[in-house]
């Protein structure tokens, strides 16, 4: 593959837009659902949290099966079906007024969220030239990072100006556009195979080649969960709640500035040149957060975390796909996100249990040090991959 082959084709743009719309919806609802539960449905904070965790648990549960489902029915077909069902279920928020029925809807929607995010990542990998996959998947991942800012920003700014019904209708309209984008995507020939058999086995739930690098992703996301789950509460405890609204803006800008360079560096020099420094930078950002006592330090930590974490995650996803057979990109993506999502879920739960005893500063100091374990885990994953490659060469000889 020549380096000059384009990444930003029409089909790649469509896939990026699908991912952007889905994650804008996801992060917007992450912000407003607890408020809606308490203000409109008369629920408690714990019930609001249950609506969030129910969605995530559903997505994690469905993720290992999504690779097999995609292989059985095809990427294009499952992309279209999952986006349609996700969109249709989003309109039901307008009419449902019961918390427990809403919880069932969240669980149902989480299944299709899992399949959408798996299949779009797999399609994106198929559309990107192999020689530029690190750079291309970095751009693709930026759509998720932009959504972290766009979704909550729109939702919170409209919350006091329009009704929840209008807000739900607006975001349902956003994901409806995703149906059109999905219909327009063309998948390269040979990358949308279907299987006549659907078996529940380890190989049909996980891709062995992606497991080790996905383990690195699990430990990275475990540490990152302390940021995404508690940064606003931490900022409030420091009297910096107004500044916290800019934290993820700075975070996203830092990622967008560094990602084009790190993606190209990944493709030209190799993943280690990006991943090792990024882990260290991520660690520094978490430690800065632990010692934050001013608005400037809070925003600086957001920028440093954005540079570190934002460079690690697309590299790990790229490695998971590259470590797997080409026709199993769906399985590799599902394996990576199963462990990655599990890290966020477990981390949020664990840190939520211990924060009252330890305090936020100690949590961030712990994660800042603990994330360095990924230096050794990444080395372990690559040594294993190298050994396997050498064995395959010797067998071929």
Tab-separated table of C-alpha atoms in Angstrom:
chain	number	residue	atom	x	y	z
A	1	UNK	CA	0.000	0.000	0.000
A	2	UNK	CA	1.292	3.458	-0.888
A	3	UNK	CA	1.386	6.160	1.721
A	4	UNK	CA	-0.418	8.469	-0.732
A	5	UNK	CA	-3.614	6.392	-0.648
A	6	UNK	CA	-6.373	8.619	0.762
A	7	UNK	CA	-8.007	8.083	4.137
A	8	UNK	CA	-10.805	10.633	3.839
A	9	UNK	CA	-12.914	8.887	1.225
A	10	UNK	CA	-16.662	9.403	1.039
A	11	UNK	CA	-17.321	6.067	2.732
A	12	UNK	CA	-14.875	6.762	5.563
A	13	UNK	CA	-16.490	10.152	6.177
A	14	UNK	CA	-19.901	8.472	6.385
A	15	UNK	CA	-18.628	5.987	8.996
A	16	UNK	CA	-17.033	8.788	11.028
A	17	UNK	CA	-20.337	10.692	10.981
A	18	UNK	CA	-22.303	7.622	12.114
A	19	UNK	CA	-19.931	7.189	15.028
A	20	UNK	CA	-20.084	10.892	15.879
A	21	UNK	CA	-23.904	11.001	15.927
A	22	UNK	CA	-24.203	7.841	18.038
A	23	UNK	CA	-21.698	9.054	20.617
A	24	UNK	CA	-23.134	12.590	20.725
A	25	UNK	CA	-26.437	10.941	21.670
A	26	UNK	CA	-24.726	8.617	24.160
A	27	UNK	CA	-22.835	11.348	26.031
A	28	UNK	CA	-25.795	13.748	25.970
A	29	UNK	CA	-28.032	11.144	27.617
A	30	UNK	CA	-25.251	10.283	30.073
A	31	UNK	CA	-25.556	13.893	31.223
A	32	UNK	CA	-29.324	14.490	31.211
A	33	UNK	CA	-30.897	11.139	32.166
A	34	UNK	CA	-30.091	11.355	35.908
A	35	UNK	CA	-31.560	14.889	35.925
A	36	UNK	CA	-34.639	13.723	33.997
A	37	UNK	CA	-35.135	10.797	36.376
A	38	UNK	CA	-35.188	13.038	39.443
A	39	UNK	CA	-36.976	16.105	38.061
A	40	UNK	CA	-39.603	14.548	35.779
A	41	UNK	CA	-40.080	10.976	37.014
A	42	UNK	CA	-39.653	11.614	40.751
A	43	UNK	CA	-36.836	9.084	40.998
A	44	UNK	CA	-33.740	9.064	43.183
A	45	UNK	CA	-30.071	9.616	42.351
A	46	UNK	CA	-29.463	5.872	42.588
A	47	UNK	CA	-32.231	5.187	40.064
A	48	UNK	CA	-30.698	7.755	37.727
A	49	UNK	CA	-27.374	5.971	38.084
A	50	UNK	CA	-29.086	2.642	37.430
A	51	UNK	CA	-30.313	3.890	34.055
A	52	UNK	CA	-26.709	4.684	33.120
A	53	UNK	CA	-25.170	1.464	34.461
A	54	UNK	CA	-27.971	-0.682	32.966
A	55	UNK	CA	-27.140	0.627	29.517
A	56	UNK	CA	-23.411	0.002	30.002
A	57	UNK	CA	-23.899	-3.492	31.441
A	58	UNK	CA	-26.120	-4.374	28.492
A	59	UNK	CA	-23.482	-3.121	26.044
A	60	UNK	CA	-20.714	-5.055	27.813
A	61	UNK	CA	-22.819	-8.220	27.896
A	62	UNK	CA	-23.650	-7.983	24.182
A	63	UNK	CA	-20.163	-7.021	23.031
A	64	UNK	CA	-18.592	-10.533	22.959
A	65	UNK	CA	-21.475	-11.795	20.813
A	66	UNK	CA	-21.418	-8.847	18.406
A	67	UNK	CA	-18.452	-10.154	16.405
A	68	UNK	CA	-20.232	-13.469	15.742
A	69	UNK	CA	-23.484	-11.679	14.869
A	70	UNK	CA	-21.670	-9.392	12.424
A	71	UNK	CA	-19.883	-12.372	10.836
A	72	UNK	CA	-23.143	-14.303	10.526
A	73	UNK	CA	-25.222	-11.560	8.904
A	74	UNK	CA	-22.625	-9.217	7.384
A	75	UNK	CA	-21.258	-5.808	8.377
A	76	UNK	CA	-23.452	-3.626	6.161
A	77	UNK	CA	-26.651	-5.443	7.094
A	78	UNK	CA	-25.943	-5.370	10.842
A	79	UNK	CA	-24.806	-1.736	10.713
A	80	UNK	CA	-28.086	-0.703	9.113
A	81	UNK	CA	-30.257	-2.888	11.359
A	82	UNK	CA	-28.556	-1.779	14.571
A	83	UNK	CA	-28.712	1.940	13.696
A	84	UNK	CA	-32.409	1.657	12.791
A	85	UNK	CA	-33.323	-0.169	16.025
A	86	UNK	CA	-31.167	2.171	18.115
A	87	UNK	CA	-32.893	5.170	16.521
A	88	UNK	CA	-36.408	3.780	16.891
A	89	UNK	CA	-35.795	3.029	20.563
A	90	UNK	CA	-34.481	6.578	21.066
A	91	UNK	CA	-37.886	8.003	20.111
A	92	UNK	CA	-39.553	5.900	22.839
A	93	UNK	CA	-37.994	8.113	25.531
A	94	UNK	CA	-40.552	10.739	24.500
A	95	UNK	CA	-43.519	8.610	25.605
A	96	UNK	CA	-42.178	6.403	28.424
A	97	UNK	CA	-42.869	7.797	31.893
A	98	UNK	CA	-42.096	4.758	34.080
A	99	UNK	CA	-38.575	4.314	35.467
A	100	UNK	CA	-38.599	0.516	35.243
A	101	UNK	CA	-39.906	0.469	31.684
A	102	UNK	CA	-37.212	3.032	30.904
A	103	UNK	CA	-34.624	0.711	32.437
A	104	UNK	CA	-35.793	-2.073	30.089
A	105	UNK	CA	-35.499	0.337	27.147
A	106	UNK	CA	-31.972	1.284	28.227
A	107	UNK	CA	-30.983	-2.385	28.365
A	108	UNK	CA	-32.452	-3.003	24.893
A	109	UNK	CA	-30.762	0.073	23.446
A	110	UNK	CA	-27.416	-0.889	24.980
A	111	UNK	CA	-27.389	-4.095	22.905
A	112	UNK	CA	-27.667	-2.164	19.642
A	113	UNK	CA	-25.167	0.443	20.834
A	114	UNK	CA	-22.700	-2.397	21.333
A	115	UNK	CA	-23.244	-3.749	17.826
A	116	UNK	CA	-23.171	-0.305	16.158
A	117	UNK	CA	-19.891	0.728	17.771
A	118	UNK	CA	-18.300	-2.649	16.994
A	119	UNK	CA	-19.348	-2.795	13.354
A	120	UNK	CA	-18.526	0.853	12.548
A	121	UNK	CA	-15.016	0.409	13.963
A	122	UNK	CA	-14.570	-2.762	11.891
A	123	UNK	CA	-15.841	-1.042	8.723
A	124	UNK	CA	-13.547	1.945	9.356
A	125	UNK	CA	-10.561	-0.432	9.634
A	126	UNK	CA	-11.566	-2.054	6.321
A	127	UNK	CA	-11.813	1.321	4.564
A	128	UNK	CA	-8.451	2.672	5.745
A	129	UNK	CA	-5.350	1.784	3.668
A	130	UNK	CA	-3.291	-0.756	5.629
A	131	UNK	CA	-0.166	1.427	5.563
A	132	UNK	CA	-2.075	4.326	7.169
A	133	UNK	CA	-4.238	2.392	9.629
A	134	UNK	CA	-2.741	3.970	12.750
A	135	UNK	CA	-3.383	7.451	11.401
A	136	UNK	CA	-6.831	6.577	10.049
A	137	UNK	CA	-8.165	4.905	13.185
A	138	UNK	CA	-6.834	7.855	15.139
A	139	UNK	CA	-9.023	10.158	13.071
A	140	UNK	CA	-11.956	7.771	13.490
A	141	UNK	CA	-11.518	7.773	17.277
A	142	UNK	CA	-11.588	11.586	17.251
A	143	UNK	CA	-15.309	11.401	16.486
A	144	UNK	CA	-15.856	9.826	19.914
A	145	UNK	CA	-13.685	12.435	21.584
A	146	UNK	CA	-15.558	15.280	19.912
A	147	UNK	CA	-18.818	13.722	21.053
A	148	UNK	CA	-17.628	13.885	24.686
A	149	UNK	CA	-17.703	17.669	24.316
A	150	UNK	CA	-20.550	18.207	21.824
A	151	UNK	CA	-23.179	15.952	23.446
A	152	UNK	CA	-23.071	17.299	27.012
A	153	UNK	CA	-22.482	20.882	25.806
A	154	UNK	CA	-25.673	20.910	23.702
A	155	UNK	CA	-27.696	19.008	26.306
A	156	UNK	CA	-26.717	21.180	29.266
A	157	UNK	CA	-27.177	24.441	27.379
A	158	UNK	CA	-30.659	23.449	26.206
A	159	UNK	CA	-31.768	21.849	29.471
A	160	UNK	CA	-33.127	25.063	30.987
A	161	UNK	CA	-34.587	26.372	27.728
A	162	UNK	CA	-36.606	23.485	26.267
A	163	UNK	CA	-38.594	20.562	27.636
A	164	UNK	CA	-37.144	17.074	28.060
A	165	UNK	CA	-39.562	15.899	25.351
A	166	UNK	CA	-38.112	18.401	22.884
A	167	UNK	CA	-34.579	17.496	23.976
A	168	UNK	CA	-35.202	13.779	23.417
A	169	UNK	CA	-36.758	14.510	20.016
A	170	UNK	CA	-33.751	16.614	19.014
A	171	UNK	CA	-31.195	13.916	19.807
A	172	UNK	CA	-33.403	11.251	18.236
A	173	UNK	CA	-33.298	13.369	15.099
A	174	UNK	CA	-29.491	13.437	15.288
A	175	UNK	CA	-29.209	9.632	15.266
A	176	UNK	CA	-31.849	9.427	12.517
A	177	UNK	CA	-29.319	11.116	10.219
A	178	UNK	CA	-27.063	8.164	11.034
A	179	UNK	CA	-29.473	5.840	9.185
A	180	UNK	CA	-28.931	7.784	5.964
A	181	UNK	CA	-25.146	7.777	6.456
A	182	UNK	CA	-25.191	4.009	7.058
A	183	UNK	CA	-27.222	3.381	3.905
A	184	UNK	CA	-24.639	5.329	1.875
A	185	UNK	CA	-21.583	3.408	3.129
A	186	UNK	CA	-19.971	1.007	0.656
A	187	UNK	CA	-17.833	-1.765	2.128
A	188	UNK	CA	-14.857	-3.047	0.085
A	189	UNK	CA	-15.447	-6.367	-1.649
A	190	UNK	CA	-14.303	-9.348	0.375
A	191	UNK	CA	-14.691	-7.491	3.693
A	192	UNK	CA	-18.393	-8.155	4.195
A	193	UNK	CA	-18.526	-11.911	4.276
A	194	UNK	CA	-21.379	-13.767	5.896
A	195	UNK	CA	-21.402	-17.171	7.559
A	196	UNK	CA	-24.085	-19.813	7.306
A	197	UNK	CA	-23.384	-20.999	10.853
A	198	UNK	CA	-23.764	-19.235	14.178
A	199	UNK	CA	-21.877	-20.993	16.972
A	200	UNK	CA	-21.388	-19.939	20.574
A	201	UNK	CA	-17.751	-20.737	21.241
A	202	UNK	CA	-14.735	-18.862	22.563
A	203	UNK	CA	-13.478	-18.158	19.039
A	204	UNK	CA	-16.901	-16.761	18.103
A	205	UNK	CA	-16.904	-14.416	21.084
A	206	UNK	CA	-13.258	-13.348	21.319
A	207	UNK	CA	-10.326	-12.996	18.966
A	208	UNK	CA	-7.250	-14.605	20.552
A	209	UNK	CA	-4.847	-12.370	18.657
A	210	UNK	CA	-6.438	-9.260	20.193
A	211	UNK	CA	-6.713	-10.466	23.803
A	212	UNK	CA	-3.312	-9.371	25.094
A	213	UNK	CA	-3.457	-5.847	23.690
A	214	UNK	CA	-7.088	-5.607	24.832
A	215	UNK	CA	-5.831	-6.392	28.356
A	216	UNK	CA	-3.664	-3.273	28.128
A	217	UNK	CA	-6.794	-1.373	27.072
A	218	UNK	CA	-8.644	-2.695	30.127
A	219	UNK	CA	-6.035	-1.285	32.546
A	220	UNK	CA	-5.910	2.039	30.680
A	221	UNK	CA	-9.696	2.434	30.797
A	222	UNK	CA	-9.784	1.360	34.454
A	223	UNK	CA	-7.616	4.375	35.290
A	224	UNK	CA	-9.482	6.676	32.891
A	225	UNK	CA	-12.799	5.816	34.586
A	226	UNK	CA	-11.700	7.912	37.563
A	227	UNK	CA	-11.661	10.947	35.256
A	228	UNK	CA	-14.876	10.455	33.297
A	229	UNK	CA	-16.895	9.434	36.370
A	230	UNK	CA	-15.745	11.878	39.044
A	231	UNK	CA	-14.086	14.938	37.517
A	232	UNK	CA	-17.145	17.167	38.000
A	233	UNK	CA	-17.634	16.060	41.616
A	234	UNK	CA	-13.909	16.508	42.303
A	235	UNK	CA	-13.955	19.997	40.771
A	236	UNK	CA	-16.980	20.917	42.880
A	237	UNK	CA	-15.172	19.825	46.050
A	238	UNK	CA	-12.330	22.178	45.093
A	239	UNK	CA	-14.688	25.066	44.327
A	240	UNK	CA	-13.863	24.812	40.604
A	241	UNK	CA	-17.198	23.616	39.268
A	242	UNK	CA	-17.372	26.389	36.640
A	243	UNK	CA	-13.931	25.477	35.334
A	244	UNK	CA	-14.867	21.807	35.095
A	245	UNK	CA	-17.189	22.574	32.177
A	246	UNK	CA	-14.085	23.495	30.169
A	247	UNK	CA	-12.065	20.450	31.271
A	248	UNK	CA	-13.257	18.171	28.463
A	249	UNK	CA	-13.041	20.983	25.909
A	250	UNK	CA	-9.335	21.372	26.688
A	251	UNK	CA	-9.078	17.574	26.836
A	252	UNK	CA	-10.598	17.208	23.329
A	253	UNK	CA	-8.551	20.053	21.808
A	254	UNK	CA	-5.315	18.474	23.121
A	255	UNK	CA	-6.287	15.156	21.522
A	256	UNK	CA	-7.206	16.757	18.204
A	257	UNK	CA	-3.920	18.655	18.056
A	258	UNK	CA	-1.693	15.672	18.853
A	259	UNK	CA	-3.543	12.815	17.142
A	260	UNK	CA	-2.607	13.542	13.489
A	261	UNK	CA	1.070	13.528	14.458
A	262	UNK	CA	0.918	10.440	16.662
A	263	UNK	CA	-1.066	8.534	14.021
A	264	UNK	CA	1.516	9.240	11.336
A	265	UNK	CA	4.338	8.413	13.755
A	266	UNK	CA	2.644	5.081	14.530
A	267	UNK	CA	2.546	4.143	10.839
A	268	UNK	CA	6.075	5.316	10.019
A	269	UNK	CA	8.071	4.254	13.084
A	270	UNK	CA	5.885	1.788	14.970
A	271	UNK	CA	3.452	1.723	17.895
A	272	UNK	CA	6.009	1.633	20.703
A	273	UNK	CA	7.310	5.110	19.865
A	274	UNK	CA	3.808	6.462	20.531
A	275	UNK	CA	2.494	4.169	23.271
A	276	UNK	CA	5.380	4.240	25.782
A	277	UNK	CA	5.606	8.075	25.988
A	278	UNK	CA	1.796	8.375	25.943
A	279	UNK	CA	1.442	6.116	28.987
A	280	UNK	CA	3.947	8.275	30.862
A	281	UNK	CA	2.188	11.494	29.781
A	282	UNK	CA	-1.166	10.032	30.879
A	283	UNK	CA	0.398	9.203	34.256
A	284	UNK	CA	1.718	12.761	34.633
A	285	UNK	CA	-1.727	14.180	33.806
A	286	UNK	CA	-3.415	12.056	36.479
A	287	UNK	CA	-0.804	13.077	39.059
A	288	UNK	CA	-1.312	16.747	38.138
A	289	UNK	CA	-5.020	16.206	38.722
A	290	UNK	CA	-4.257	14.772	42.171
A	291	UNK	CA	-2.451	17.968	43.184
A	292	UNK	CA	-4.827	20.419	41.481
A	293	UNK	CA	-5.690	23.506	43.536
A	294	UNK	CA	-6.529	26.083	40.862
A	295	UNK	CA	-8.411	26.484	37.595
A	296	UNK	CA	-5.144	26.648	35.671
A	297	UNK	CA	-3.918	23.346	37.077
A	298	UNK	CA	-7.261	21.667	36.404
A	299	UNK	CA	-7.187	22.712	32.744
A	300	UNK	CA	-3.479	21.846	32.415
A	301	UNK	CA	-4.161	18.350	33.729
A	302	UNK	CA	-7.013	18.036	31.198
A	303	UNK	CA	-4.645	18.949	28.354
A	304	UNK	CA	-1.935	16.518	29.506
A	305	UNK	CA	-4.437	13.674	30.038
A	306	UNK	CA	-5.906	14.414	26.604
A	307	UNK	CA	-2.478	14.131	24.964
A	308	UNK	CA	-1.605	10.913	26.772
A	309	UNK	CA	-4.879	9.010	26.901
A	310	UNK	CA	-5.983	10.316	23.501
A	311	UNK	CA	-2.872	8.897	21.849
A	312	UNK	CA	-2.948	5.514	23.604
A	313	UNK	CA	-6.473	4.344	22.820
A	314	UNK	CA	-6.516	4.491	18.981
A	315	UNK	CA	-3.068	2.858	18.914
A	316	UNK	CA	-4.287	-0.025	21.044
A	317	UNK	CA	-7.389	-0.515	18.891
A	318	UNK	CA	-5.238	-0.487	15.755
A	319	UNK	CA	-2.891	-3.073	17.268
A	320	UNK	CA	-5.816	-5.314	18.221
A	321	UNK	CA	-7.010	-5.318	14.597
A	322	UNK	CA	-3.514	-5.758	13.154
A	323	UNK	CA	-2.845	-8.708	15.480
A	324	UNK	CA	-5.860	-10.548	14.065
A	325	UNK	CA	-6.700	-12.096	10.674
A	326	UNK	CA	-8.155	-9.549	8.266
A	327	UNK	CA	-11.537	-11.276	8.007
A	328	UNK	CA	-11.914	-11.201	11.824
A	329	UNK	CA	-11.702	-7.420	12.251
A	330	UNK	CA	-15.210	-7.493	13.783
A	331	UNK	CA	-14.154	-10.054	16.394
A	332	UNK	CA	-10.967	-8.115	17.171
A	333	UNK	CA	-12.914	-4.885	17.636
A	334	UNK	CA	-15.494	-6.630	19.833
A	335	UNK	CA	-12.751	-8.197	21.963
A	336	UNK	CA	-10.982	-4.880	22.442
A	337	UNK	CA	-14.127	-2.969	23.405
A	338	UNK	CA	-15.392	-5.751	25.687
A	339	UNK	CA	-12.310	-5.406	27.875
A	340	UNK	CA	-12.114	-1.623	27.461
A	341	UNK	CA	-15.749	-1.083	28.508
A	342	UNK	CA	-15.285	-3.523	31.391
A	343	UNK	CA	-12.368	-1.457	32.652
A	344	UNK	CA	-14.530	1.682	32.758
A	345	UNK	CA	-17.418	-0.144	34.446
A	346	UNK	CA	-15.235	-1.834	37.075
A	347	UNK	CA	-13.196	1.305	37.701
A	348	UNK	CA	-16.270	3.492	38.178
A	349	UNK	CA	-17.703	0.969	40.632
A	350	UNK	CA	-14.477	0.416	42.607
A	351	UNK	CA	-13.520	4.085	42.852
A	352	UNK	CA	-17.101	4.969	43.796
A	353	UNK	CA	-16.835	2.572	46.737
A	354	UNK	CA	-13.498	3.801	48.086
A	355	UNK	CA	-13.551	7.530	47.318
A	356	UNK	CA	-15.365	8.446	50.554
A	357	UNK	CA	-12.558	6.799	52.563
A	358	UNK	CA	-9.583	7.896	50.487
A	359	UNK	CA	-10.568	11.207	48.859
A	360	UNK	CA	-10.356	12.218	45.213
A	361	UNK	CA	-6.735	13.383	45.339
A	362	UNK	CA	-5.562	9.974	46.512
A	363	UNK	CA	-7.659	8.253	43.835
A	364	UNK	CA	-5.983	10.277	41.098
A	365	UNK	CA	-2.544	9.796	42.614
A	366	UNK	CA	-3.147	6.040	42.752
A	367	UNK	CA	-4.336	5.871	39.136
A	368	UNK	CA	-1.413	8.074	38.047
A	369	UNK	CA	1.020	5.520	39.461
A	370	UNK	CA	-1.041	2.425	38.645
A	371	UNK	CA	-1.369	3.322	34.938
A	372	UNK	CA	2.397	2.817	34.611
A	373	UNK	CA	1.809	-0.934	34.864
A	374	UNK	CA	0.790	-0.644	31.222
A	375	UNK	CA	4.437	-0.049	30.282
A	376	UNK	CA	5.122	-3.649	31.289
A	377	UNK	CA	1.805	-5.023	30.009
A	378	UNK	CA	2.372	-3.500	26.593
A	379	UNK	CA	5.896	-4.968	26.429
A	380	UNK	CA	4.460	-8.363	27.405
A	381	UNK	CA	1.793	-8.164	24.702
A	382	UNK	CA	4.314	-7.280	22.000
A	383	UNK	CA	6.838	-9.944	23.005
A	384	UNK	CA	4.065	-12.510	22.742
A	385	UNK	CA	3.057	-11.219	19.306
A	386	UNK	CA	6.693	-11.268	18.125
A	387	UNK	CA	7.196	-14.826	19.402
A	388	UNK	CA	4.062	-15.979	17.588
A	389	UNK	CA	5.239	-14.337	14.366
A	390	UNK	CA	8.646	-16.056	14.633
A	391	UNK	CA	6.940	-19.409	15.214
A	392	UNK	CA	4.767	-18.904	12.142
A	393	UNK	CA	7.844	-18.076	10.038
A	394	UNK	CA	9.700	-21.191	11.247
A	395	UNK	CA	6.668	-23.381	10.463
A	396	UNK	CA	6.433	-21.889	6.981
A	397	UNK	CA	10.153	-22.588	6.388
